[in-house]
Every structure is written in C-alpha cells, then in structure tokens.
Amino acid sequence: MTQTVEHTRERLLQAALRRFSERGFAATTVKQIAADVGLKAPAIYNHYASKEELLVAASTWALDAFQNYVLGQDDPSQGDVERLEGLVRRHVLYQLTNLEVARANDLVLDEVTMQESLPPEMSRDIRGRMRVHLDLLTTLTSSVIGSSAYPDARTTALAITTLCDRVNVWYRPGGPSSADEVADAYWVLAKRLLAI
Amino acid sequence: MTQTVEHTRERLLQAALRRFSERGFAATTVKQIAADVGLKAPAIYNHYASKEELLVAASTWALDAFQNYVLGQDDPSQGDVERLEGLVRRHVLYQLTNLEVARANDLVLDEVTMQESLPPEMSRDIRGRMRVHLDLLTTLTSSVIGSSAYPDARTTALAITTLCDRVNVWYRPGGPSSADEVADAYWVLAKRLLAI
DNA sequence: GTCTATATAGCGATAGAC
DNA sequence: GTCTATCGCTATATAGAC
C-alpha cells in the first residue's frame, strides 16, 4: 500500500501495448487504456499528448526490448554459424516469452508496411531498425553460404527471420512444446535453409 | 459507355477488399468505400446490410479465390513431392499476383487470431478452411519426410506455408525478381526444409 | 494529477424525396 | 437505386473545478 502508486506513465504504456497488440490501434480507445490502469480517459492527457503519441511510445518500447534482447547479446568474436544460431534462438525465444510485445511489433511493422498510419519520422526509424537486424542476418548468412549461392543470402536471411517472426502466430503457451523445444526445432530448420 | 454500369454490389466488394487490406477494418470508413465506386455512403446499404457484412463478403470472396487457385489445381494422382511443389508454387504465385487479396487474407486471418472482430460463425469457417490447407500440406509432408522426422511434419508444413504466406510482405512488383523467379527460389527453400 | 462536463468531429446507419 | 438530411452514438481531446 505504501507505493502502489507506480509511475502512471509506464503503466499506461504497458496497457496501451497490450490493447494495441490485441485489437489494433484504430479499434482501441483511450477510454479502455485508461480503465485498465484505473483512470478516466482524460487523465491520459496528463501523461501523453495524444493517442498517437501513446502508439509511438509503445512501439518504440517494444522495438527496443526486442532489439536489446536479440541483437544486444550478439558476440562478434564468435563464429558466423554460432552467431546465426544465437540470433535465431533468441528471436524465437523472444517471440514466445513476450507474446504481447511480439504481437505489438508485428502490428507496428504492419502499419509501417501500409501507409499513413504512423508519423513518417517513426516509419523511417522502424524501417531503419529492421534493416539493421536483416543486414546483420544477411551478412552472416552470406559468410556461411557464400556470395554466389542460390537462393541468395538476402532471400535466405529473409526466410529465416520470417519463420522466427511468425512463430507466435500458431504457438500456444499451454501446448505440447516448450519455448526452448521450439527454438531447437527452428534452429534445425534454419540450418536446412542454410544447407548446412 | 454501353454498360459501364457493372454490378455495383461487386464493385463495392472489390473496393472494400482493397481498403480493408490497406488500412484494416476499423480504420476504413464506409464513406471511403462508397467514394471509390462513385457513390455516397448511404447507397452502400442498398447492397449490404452493414459494414460488417461487407467485411464478411470480402473475406469470403478472398479466401475462396485463394483456395480455388491453390487447392483447386491439386491433382491427387500425382506424386507427393509433385503435389507439394504445386502447392508451394501456386501459393507464392498467388500471393505475388494478387497482392491485395493476399493482404486481405492476412488481415482476416489476423482478426481471427485476435478476438471479437468477426462474427463467431465466420471465425469458425475461416479456421476450418485454413485447417484444410494445412492438413493437406501436413499429410503430404509426412509422406515425404516420414512420421518420425524431426522437426515433425506439422512443424515443417507450418514453416513452408508461413514462408509462402509472407512473401508478399517484402516483395515489390517493380523489383529485381519476377513472381516466377521467387516461386522457383521458394520451392528450393521448401525442399531444403523437407531435407530433399 | 484526477475528476466532471463539454467541445468538436466523425462514425455507421436510417428516413424520405426523387 | 441514389440522393440529402439527419439521428444517435462514440471517439479524441480540452476546460476548469478540486
């Protein structure tokens, strides 16, 4: 009871993240987000200037969390295959142990793929971040399969990251496989795509 | 000029399909759909009872078109590998030559994955249809890789269909590859996943 | 920093003339 | 079958009291 206060701003961000990831941006109302943290709708505007700013904040937070986890642990002193394995495993594990954040990332990526949904500045930022991830994956893939491989490194890297990215679409927490088991299986699949 | 009339109902459905696929259901207004076919918003209700009915009609149409193309040409008298090749190639080609419809299918599948967006009857219908596709793919995969393979046939089939499904996310019509070239490359990737 | 009350705007959908 | 006008509602966001 002493400091159940907790910073309202952060709790609003988490509530927004969950709502946006469940129903999408347009179908979510600020009233719902406010209610999730025990507030009336107008109180939100003491913390965020607009609903769109909430989307930007939530999306940025989700992308940061993903990249910190997946890319932050990459160790350039390791071999290329080991680095690829780490990227694949962490990508899968992240998707499966942070279903909400992962869904939010799917969502924001979708809104970037489409038009007008997000402020252009943020669209650029997001594209840039995804490029960092894909470029690293492509570089490592190229080292492993060679520069004249068919399909080429970019196509192969895209296939690998797509598989990892979509794992949360069909995975259900209570199901037969643990997240680690799925990560194992997906690294096997990735190795097949790399033909190693 | 003789019969530029064309059945308004169908043109509305196509306009709805495009709008929904571009911006999502909640963010699309009936006014926009009506304007796309040169009508005012209320005229829509002479053809569809509600915005939701337009979504149901558009989604059903899109799913039918996809399944007719991909599954309708499947020939059970062929070998398992040949049938898998056909399914993969047609899936990719369909995604790339019907970008709008493909996006609409992504969308409706997403709304099914989430909750409440669609009438429950339709959610069941869509789940059933996707099961038909995945079940066929899983059966053929199982025949090819065996029932004790690791990862198992369902995981492998899911990976293959996921790759095909997401090809339209990064493909751009004016880019370096034709749809046929992408289909070639993806069948190579699918074979690697099948370890053949 | 939260509340109630309200401004403003846009939505889906209906009524009724043509 | 389409139009204009409008209903009823809900949305985001603001104003001002506490």
PDB file of C-alpha atoms in Angstrom, chain A:
ATOM      1  CA  MET A   1       0.000   0.000   0.000  1.00  0.00           C
ATOM      2  CA  THR A   2       2.974   2.271   0.577  1.00  0.00           C
ATOM      3  CA  GLN A   3       3.900   2.995  -3.031  1.00  0.00           C
ATOM      4  CA  THR A   4       1.353   1.087  -5.101  1.00  0.00           C
ATOM      5  CA  VAL A   5       1.465   4.357  -6.950  1.00  0.00           C
ATOM      6  CA  GLU A   6       3.978   3.174  -9.530  1.00  0.00           C
ATOM      7  CA  HIS A   7       4.614   5.568 -12.295  1.00  0.00           C
ATOM      8  CA  THR A   8       1.348   6.021 -14.099  1.00  0.00           C
ATOM      9  CA  ARG A   9       3.069   6.864 -17.323  1.00  0.00           C
ATOM     10  CA  GLU A  10       4.691   3.457 -17.537  1.00  0.00           C
ATOM     11  CA  ARG A  11       1.550   1.589 -16.588  1.00  0.00           C
ATOM     12  CA  LEU A  12      -0.346   3.432 -19.314  1.00  0.00           C
ATOM     13  CA  LEU A  13       2.301   2.440 -21.817  1.00  0.00           C
ATOM     14  CA  GLN A  14       2.001  -1.214 -20.884  1.00  0.00           C
ATOM     15  CA  ALA A  15      -1.793  -1.087 -21.048  1.00  0.00           C
ATOM     16  CA  ALA A  16      -1.628   0.588 -24.448  1.00  0.00           C
ATOM     17  CA  LEU A  17       0.845  -2.022 -25.645  1.00  0.00           C
ATOM     18  CA  ARG A  18      -1.490  -4.841 -24.642  1.00  0.00           C
ATOM     19  CA  ARG A  19      -4.606  -3.260 -26.129  1.00  0.00           C
ATOM     20  CA  PHE A  20      -2.919  -2.283 -29.387  1.00  0.00           C
ATOM     21  CA  SER A  21      -1.443  -5.750 -29.739  1.00  0.00           C
ATOM     22  CA  GLU A  22      -4.796  -7.425 -29.127  1.00  0.00           C
ATOM     23  CA  ARG A  23      -7.121  -5.344 -31.247  1.00  0.00           C
ATOM     24  CA  GLY A  24      -5.048  -2.952 -33.270  1.00  0.00           C
ATOM     25  CA  PHE A  25      -4.600   0.789 -32.981  1.00  0.00           C
ATOM     26  CA  ALA A  26      -7.787   2.032 -34.619  1.00  0.00           C
ATOM     27  CA  ALA A  27     -10.035  -0.368 -32.722  1.00  0.00           C
ATOM     28  CA  THR A  28      -8.590   0.551 -29.323  1.00  0.00           C
ATOM     29  CA  THR A  29      -9.995   3.515 -27.394  1.00  0.00           C
ATOM     30  CA  VAL A  30      -8.166   5.689 -24.911  1.00  0.00           C
ATOM     31  CA  LYS A  31     -11.028   5.012 -22.526  1.00  0.00           C
ATOM     32  CA  GLN A  32     -10.131   1.317 -22.451  1.00  0.00           C
ATOM     33  CA  ILE A  33      -6.468   2.031 -21.864  1.00  0.00           C
ATOM     34  CA  ALA A  34      -7.288   4.449 -19.073  1.00  0.00           C
ATOM     35  CA  ALA A  35      -9.703   1.991 -17.474  1.00  0.00           C
ATOM     36  CA  ASP A  36      -7.003  -0.687 -17.474  1.00  0.00           C
ATOM     37  CA  VAL A  37      -4.978   1.389 -15.044  1.00  0.00           C
ATOM     38  CA  GLY A  38      -7.977   2.674 -13.073  1.00  0.00           C
ATOM     39  CA  LEU A  39      -8.271   6.091 -14.628  1.00  0.00           C
ATOM     40  CA  LYS A  40     -10.826   8.043 -16.641  1.00  0.00           C
ATOM     41  CA  ALA A  41      -9.938   8.812 -20.243  1.00  0.00           C
ATOM     42  CA  PRO A  42      -8.937  12.474 -19.877  1.00  0.00           C
ATOM     43  CA  ALA A  43      -6.295  11.625 -17.259  1.00  0.00           C
ATOM     44  CA  ILE A  44      -4.226  10.084 -20.033  1.00  0.00           C
ATOM     45  CA  TYR A  45      -3.506  13.515 -21.438  1.00  0.00           C
ATOM     46  CA  ASN A  46      -1.528  14.400 -18.340  1.00  0.00           C
ATOM     47  CA  HIS A  47       0.994  11.787 -19.489  1.00  0.00           C
ATOM     48  CA  TYR A  48       0.764  11.642 -23.273  1.00  0.00           C
ATOM     49  CA  ALA A  49      -0.218  14.390 -25.665  1.00  0.00           C
ATOM     50  CA  SER A  50      -2.328  12.152 -27.869  1.00  0.00           C
ATOM     51  CA  LYS A  51      -3.349   8.613 -28.632  1.00  0.00           C
ATOM     52  CA  GLU A  52      -0.854   8.574 -31.448  1.00  0.00           C
ATOM     53  CA  GLU A  53       1.954   9.527 -29.075  1.00  0.00           C
ATOM     54  CA  LEU A  54       0.968   6.516 -26.988  1.00  0.00           C
ATOM     55  CA  LEU A  55       1.357   4.358 -30.080  1.00  0.00           C
ATOM     56  CA  VAL A  56       4.758   5.812 -30.828  1.00  0.00           C
ATOM     57  CA  ALA A  57       5.900   5.315 -27.240  1.00  0.00           C
ATOM     58  CA  ALA A  58       4.577   1.755 -27.053  1.00  0.00           C
ATOM     59  CA  SER A  59       6.040   0.810 -30.422  1.00  0.00           C
ATOM     60  CA  THR A  60       9.419   2.289 -29.600  1.00  0.00           C
ATOM     61  CA  TRP A  61       9.475   0.499 -26.267  1.00  0.00           C
ATOM     62  CA  ALA A  62       8.562  -2.821 -27.891  1.00  0.00           C
ATOM     63  CA  LEU A  63      11.153  -2.492 -30.636  1.00  0.00           C
ATOM     64  CA  ASP A  64      13.843  -1.529 -28.132  1.00  0.00           C
ATOM     65  CA  ALA A  65      13.056  -4.522 -25.963  1.00  0.00           C
ATOM     66  CA  PHE A  66      13.235  -6.857 -28.945  1.00  0.00           C
ATOM     67  CA  GLN A  67      16.486  -5.492 -30.269  1.00  0.00           C
ATOM     68  CA  ASN A  68      18.164  -5.353 -26.873  1.00  0.00           C
ATOM     69  CA  TYR A  69      17.381  -8.989 -26.345  1.00  0.00           C
ATOM     70  CA  VAL A  70      18.134 -10.359 -29.787  1.00  0.00           C
ATOM     71  CA  LEU A  71      20.950  -8.112 -31.016  1.00  0.00           C
ATOM     72  CA  GLY A  72      22.318  -6.988 -27.656  1.00  0.00           C
ATOM     73  CA  GLN A  73      23.662 -10.441 -26.917  1.00  0.00           C
ATOM     74  CA  ASP A  74      25.309 -10.927 -30.282  1.00  0.00           C
ATOM     75  CA  ASP A  75      29.028 -11.523 -29.880  1.00  0.00           C
ATOM     76  CA  PRO A  76      31.083 -10.617 -32.980  1.00  0.00           C
ATOM     77  CA  SER A  77      34.037 -12.625 -31.671  1.00  0.00           C
ATOM     78  CA  GLN A  78      32.093 -15.838 -32.211  1.00  0.00           C
ATOM     79  CA  GLY A  79      31.957 -17.776 -35.458  1.00  0.00           C
ATOM     80  CA  ASP A  80      29.339 -16.916 -38.062  1.00  0.00           C
ATOM     81  CA  VAL A  81      27.316 -20.080 -37.525  1.00  0.00           C
ATOM     82  CA  GLU A  82      27.320 -19.619 -33.773  1.00  0.00           C
ATOM     83  CA  ARG A  83      26.177 -16.034 -34.173  1.00  0.00           C
ATOM     84  CA  LEU A  84      23.399 -17.101 -36.527  1.00  0.00           C
ATOM     85  CA  GLU A  85      22.319 -19.765 -34.069  1.00  0.00           C
ATOM     86  CA  GLY A  86      22.158 -17.207 -31.289  1.00  0.00           C
ATOM     87  CA  LEU A  87      20.129 -14.792 -33.396  1.00  0.00           C
ATOM     88  CA  VAL A  88      17.649 -17.491 -34.405  1.00  0.00           C
ATOM     89  CA  ARG A  89      17.251 -18.935 -30.909  1.00  0.00           C
ATOM     90  CA  ARG A  90      16.864 -15.581 -29.223  1.00  0.00           C
ATOM     91  CA  HIS A  91      14.415 -14.408 -31.876  1.00  0.00           C
ATOM     92  CA  VAL A  92      12.211 -17.455 -31.318  1.00  0.00           C
ATOM     93  CA  LEU A  93      12.525 -17.330 -27.544  1.00  0.00           C
ATOM     94  CA  TYR A  94      11.713 -13.667 -27.508  1.00  0.00           C
ATOM     95  CA  GLN A  95       8.601 -14.145 -29.613  1.00  0.00           C
ATOM     96  CA  LEU A  96       7.377 -16.972 -27.388  1.00  0.00           C
ATOM     97  CA  THR A  97       8.139 -15.486 -23.999  1.00  0.00           C
ATOM     98  CA  ASN A  98       6.898 -11.997 -24.820  1.00  0.00           C
ATOM     99  CA  LEU A  99       3.805 -12.756 -26.849  1.00  0.00           C
ATOM    100  CA  GLU A 100       2.311  -9.328 -26.279  1.00  0.00           C
ATOM    101  CA  VAL A 101       5.385  -7.346 -27.212  1.00  0.00           C
ATOM    102  CA  ALA A 102       5.950  -9.599 -30.200  1.00  0.00           C
ATOM    103  CA  ARG A 103       2.406  -9.012 -31.378  1.00  0.00           C
ATOM    104  CA  ALA A 104       2.867  -5.307 -30.923  1.00  0.00           C
ATOM    105  CA  ASN A 105       5.951  -5.456 -33.105  1.00  0.00           C
ATOM    106  CA  ASP A 106       4.048  -7.355 -35.760  1.00  0.00           C
ATOM    107  CA  LEU A 107       1.405  -4.694 -35.609  1.00  0.00           C
ATOM    108  CA  VAL A 108       3.675  -1.723 -35.881  1.00  0.00           C
ATOM    109  CA  LEU A 109       5.589  -3.387 -38.689  1.00  0.00           C
ATOM    110  CA  ASP A 110       2.316  -3.921 -40.464  1.00  0.00           C
ATOM    111  CA  GLU A 111       1.336  -0.308 -40.048  1.00  0.00           C
ATOM    112  CA  VAL A 112       4.695   0.677 -41.489  1.00  0.00           C
ATOM    113  CA  THR A 113       4.225  -1.629 -44.441  1.00  0.00           C
ATOM    114  CA  MET A 114       0.944   0.121 -45.141  1.00  0.00           C
ATOM    115  CA  GLN A 115       0.679   3.879 -45.452  1.00  0.00           C
ATOM    116  CA  GLU A 116      -0.173   6.907 -43.384  1.00  0.00           C
ATOM    117  CA  SER A 117      -0.839   5.077 -40.126  1.00  0.00           C
ATOM    118  CA  LEU A 118       2.254   6.369 -38.365  1.00  0.00           C
ATOM    119  CA  PRO A 119       4.147   9.649 -38.375  1.00  0.00           C
ATOM    120  CA  PRO A 120       6.680   9.412 -41.224  1.00  0.00           C
ATOM    121  CA  GLU A 121       9.582  10.042 -38.880  1.00  0.00           C
ATOM    122  CA  MET A 122       8.721   6.903 -36.982  1.00  0.00           C
ATOM    123  CA  SER A 123       8.196   4.856 -40.123  1.00  0.00           C
ATOM    124  CA  ARG A 124      11.727   5.729 -41.137  1.00  0.00           C
ATOM    125  CA  ASP A 125      13.064   4.839 -37.706  1.00  0.00           C
ATOM    126  CA  ILE A 126      11.357   1.461 -37.744  1.00  0.00           C
ATOM    127  CA  ARG A 127      12.472   0.629 -41.247  1.00  0.00           C
ATOM    128  CA  GLY A 128      16.000   1.507 -40.232  1.00  0.00           C
ATOM    129  CA  ARG A 129      15.907  -0.749 -37.197  1.00  0.00           C
ATOM    130  CA  MET A 130      14.551  -3.701 -39.116  1.00  0.00           C
ATOM    131  CA  ARG A 131      17.239  -3.151 -41.691  1.00  0.00           C
ATOM    132  CA  VAL A 132      19.903  -3.412 -39.002  1.00  0.00           C
ATOM    133  CA  HIS A 133      18.591  -6.797 -37.976  1.00  0.00           C
ATOM    134  CA  LEU A 134      18.141  -8.074 -41.526  1.00  0.00           C
ATOM    135  CA  ASP A 135      21.504  -6.700 -42.638  1.00  0.00           C
ATOM    136  CA  LEU A 136      23.325  -8.485 -39.860  1.00  0.00           C
ATOM    137  CA  LEU A 137      21.480 -11.693 -40.634  1.00  0.00           C
ATOM    138  CA  THR A 138      22.229 -11.291 -44.332  1.00  0.00           C
ATOM    139  CA  THR A 139      25.922 -10.644 -43.743  1.00  0.00           C
ATOM    140  CA  LEU A 140      26.293 -13.710 -41.547  1.00  0.00           C
ATOM    141  CA  THR A 141      24.247 -15.796 -43.977  1.00  0.00           C
ATOM    142  CA  SER A 142      26.412 -14.659 -46.849  1.00  0.00           C
ATOM    143  CA  SER A 143      29.529 -15.690 -44.960  1.00  0.00           C
ATOM    144  CA  VAL A 144      28.061 -19.128 -44.371  1.00  0.00           C
ATOM    145  CA  ILE A 145      26.511 -19.939 -47.764  1.00  0.00           C
ATOM    146  CA  GLY A 146      28.765 -17.838 -49.980  1.00  0.00           C
ATOM    147  CA  SER A 147      28.021 -14.902 -52.242  1.00  0.00           C
ATOM    148  CA  SER A 148      27.007 -16.949 -55.279  1.00  0.00           C
ATOM    149  CA  ALA A 149      24.575 -19.248 -53.527  1.00  0.00           C
ATOM    150  CA  TYR A 150      21.045 -19.786 -54.792  1.00  0.00           C
ATOM    151  CA  PRO A 151      18.755 -18.573 -53.388  1.00  0.00           C
ATOM    152  CA  ASP A 152      20.931 -15.613 -52.462  1.00  0.00           C
ATOM    153  CA  ALA A 153      21.854 -14.593 -48.931  1.00  0.00           C
ATOM    154  CA  ARG A 154      19.230 -11.921 -48.620  1.00  0.00           C
ATOM    155  CA  THR A 155      16.405 -14.228 -49.663  1.00  0.00           C
ATOM    156  CA  THR A 156      17.657 -16.902 -47.310  1.00  0.00           C
ATOM    157  CA  ALA A 157      18.079 -14.495 -44.412  1.00  0.00           C
ATOM    158  CA  LEU A 158      14.610 -13.129 -45.062  1.00  0.00           C
ATOM    159  CA  ALA A 159      13.204 -16.642 -44.951  1.00  0.00           C
ATOM    160  CA  ILE A 160      14.911 -17.372 -41.645  1.00  0.00           C
ATOM    161  CA  THR A 161      13.769 -14.196 -39.954  1.00  0.00           C
ATOM    162  CA  THR A 162      10.239 -14.645 -41.317  1.00  0.00           C
ATOM    163  CA  LEU A 163       9.991 -18.092 -39.769  1.00  0.00           C
ATOM    164  CA  CYS A 164      11.181 -16.835 -36.399  1.00  0.00           C
ATOM    165  CA  ASP A 165       8.936 -13.809 -36.570  1.00  0.00           C
ATOM    166  CA  ARG A 166       5.761 -15.776 -37.203  1.00  0.00           C
ATOM    167  CA  VAL A 167       6.286 -18.487 -34.623  1.00  0.00           C
ATOM    168  CA  ASN A 168       3.980 -16.736 -32.194  1.00  0.00           C
ATOM    169  CA  VAL A 169       1.073 -16.905 -34.625  1.00  0.00           C
ATOM    170  CA  TRP A 170       0.484 -20.590 -34.027  1.00  0.00           C
ATOM    171  CA  TYR A 171       2.297 -21.204 -30.710  1.00  0.00           C
ATOM    172  CA  ARG A 172       0.121 -21.595 -27.650  1.00  0.00           C
ATOM    173  CA  PRO A 173       1.748 -21.424 -24.191  1.00  0.00           C
ATOM    174  CA  GLY A 174      -0.104 -24.445 -22.814  1.00  0.00           C
ATOM    175  CA  GLY A 175       0.665 -26.607 -25.838  1.00  0.00           C
ATOM    176  CA  PRO A 176       2.846 -29.688 -26.269  1.00  0.00           C
ATOM    177  CA  SER A 177       6.138 -27.852 -26.870  1.00  0.00           C
ATOM    178  CA  SER A 178       8.125 -25.571 -24.623  1.00  0.00           C
ATOM    179  CA  ALA A 179       9.655 -22.404 -25.995  1.00  0.00           C
ATOM    180  CA  ASP A 180      13.108 -23.989 -25.812  1.00  0.00           C
ATOM    181  CA  GLU A 181      11.965 -27.002 -27.787  1.00  0.00           C
ATOM    182  CA  VAL A 182      10.575 -24.747 -30.487  1.00  0.00           C
ATOM    183  CA  ALA A 183      13.835 -22.811 -30.570  1.00  0.00           C
ATOM    184  CA  ASP A 184      15.717 -26.095 -31.019  1.00  0.00           C
ATOM    185  CA  ALA A 185      13.447 -27.142 -33.887  1.00  0.00           C
ATOM    186  CA  TYR A 186      13.692 -23.760 -35.580  1.00  0.00           C
ATOM    187  CA  TRP A 187      17.457 -23.748 -35.492  1.00  0.00           C
ATOM    188  CA  VAL A 188      17.353 -27.121 -37.242  1.00  0.00           C
ATOM    189  CA  LEU A 189      15.048 -25.623 -39.865  1.00  0.00           C
ATOM    190  CA  ALA A 190      17.307 -22.597 -40.252  1.00  0.00           C
ATOM    191  CA  LYS A 191      20.328 -24.854 -40.777  1.00  0.00           C
ATOM    192  CA  ARG A 192      18.418 -26.638 -43.531  1.00  0.00           C
ATOM    193  CA  LEU A 193      17.678 -23.317 -45.217  1.00  0.00           C
ATOM    194  CA  LEU A 194      21.393 -22.558 -44.985  1.00  0.00           C
ATOM    195  CA  ALA A 195      22.126 -26.017 -46.397  1.00  0.00           C
ATOM    196  CA  ILE A 196      24.473 -26.824 -43.514  1.00  0.00           C
TER     197      ILE A 196
END
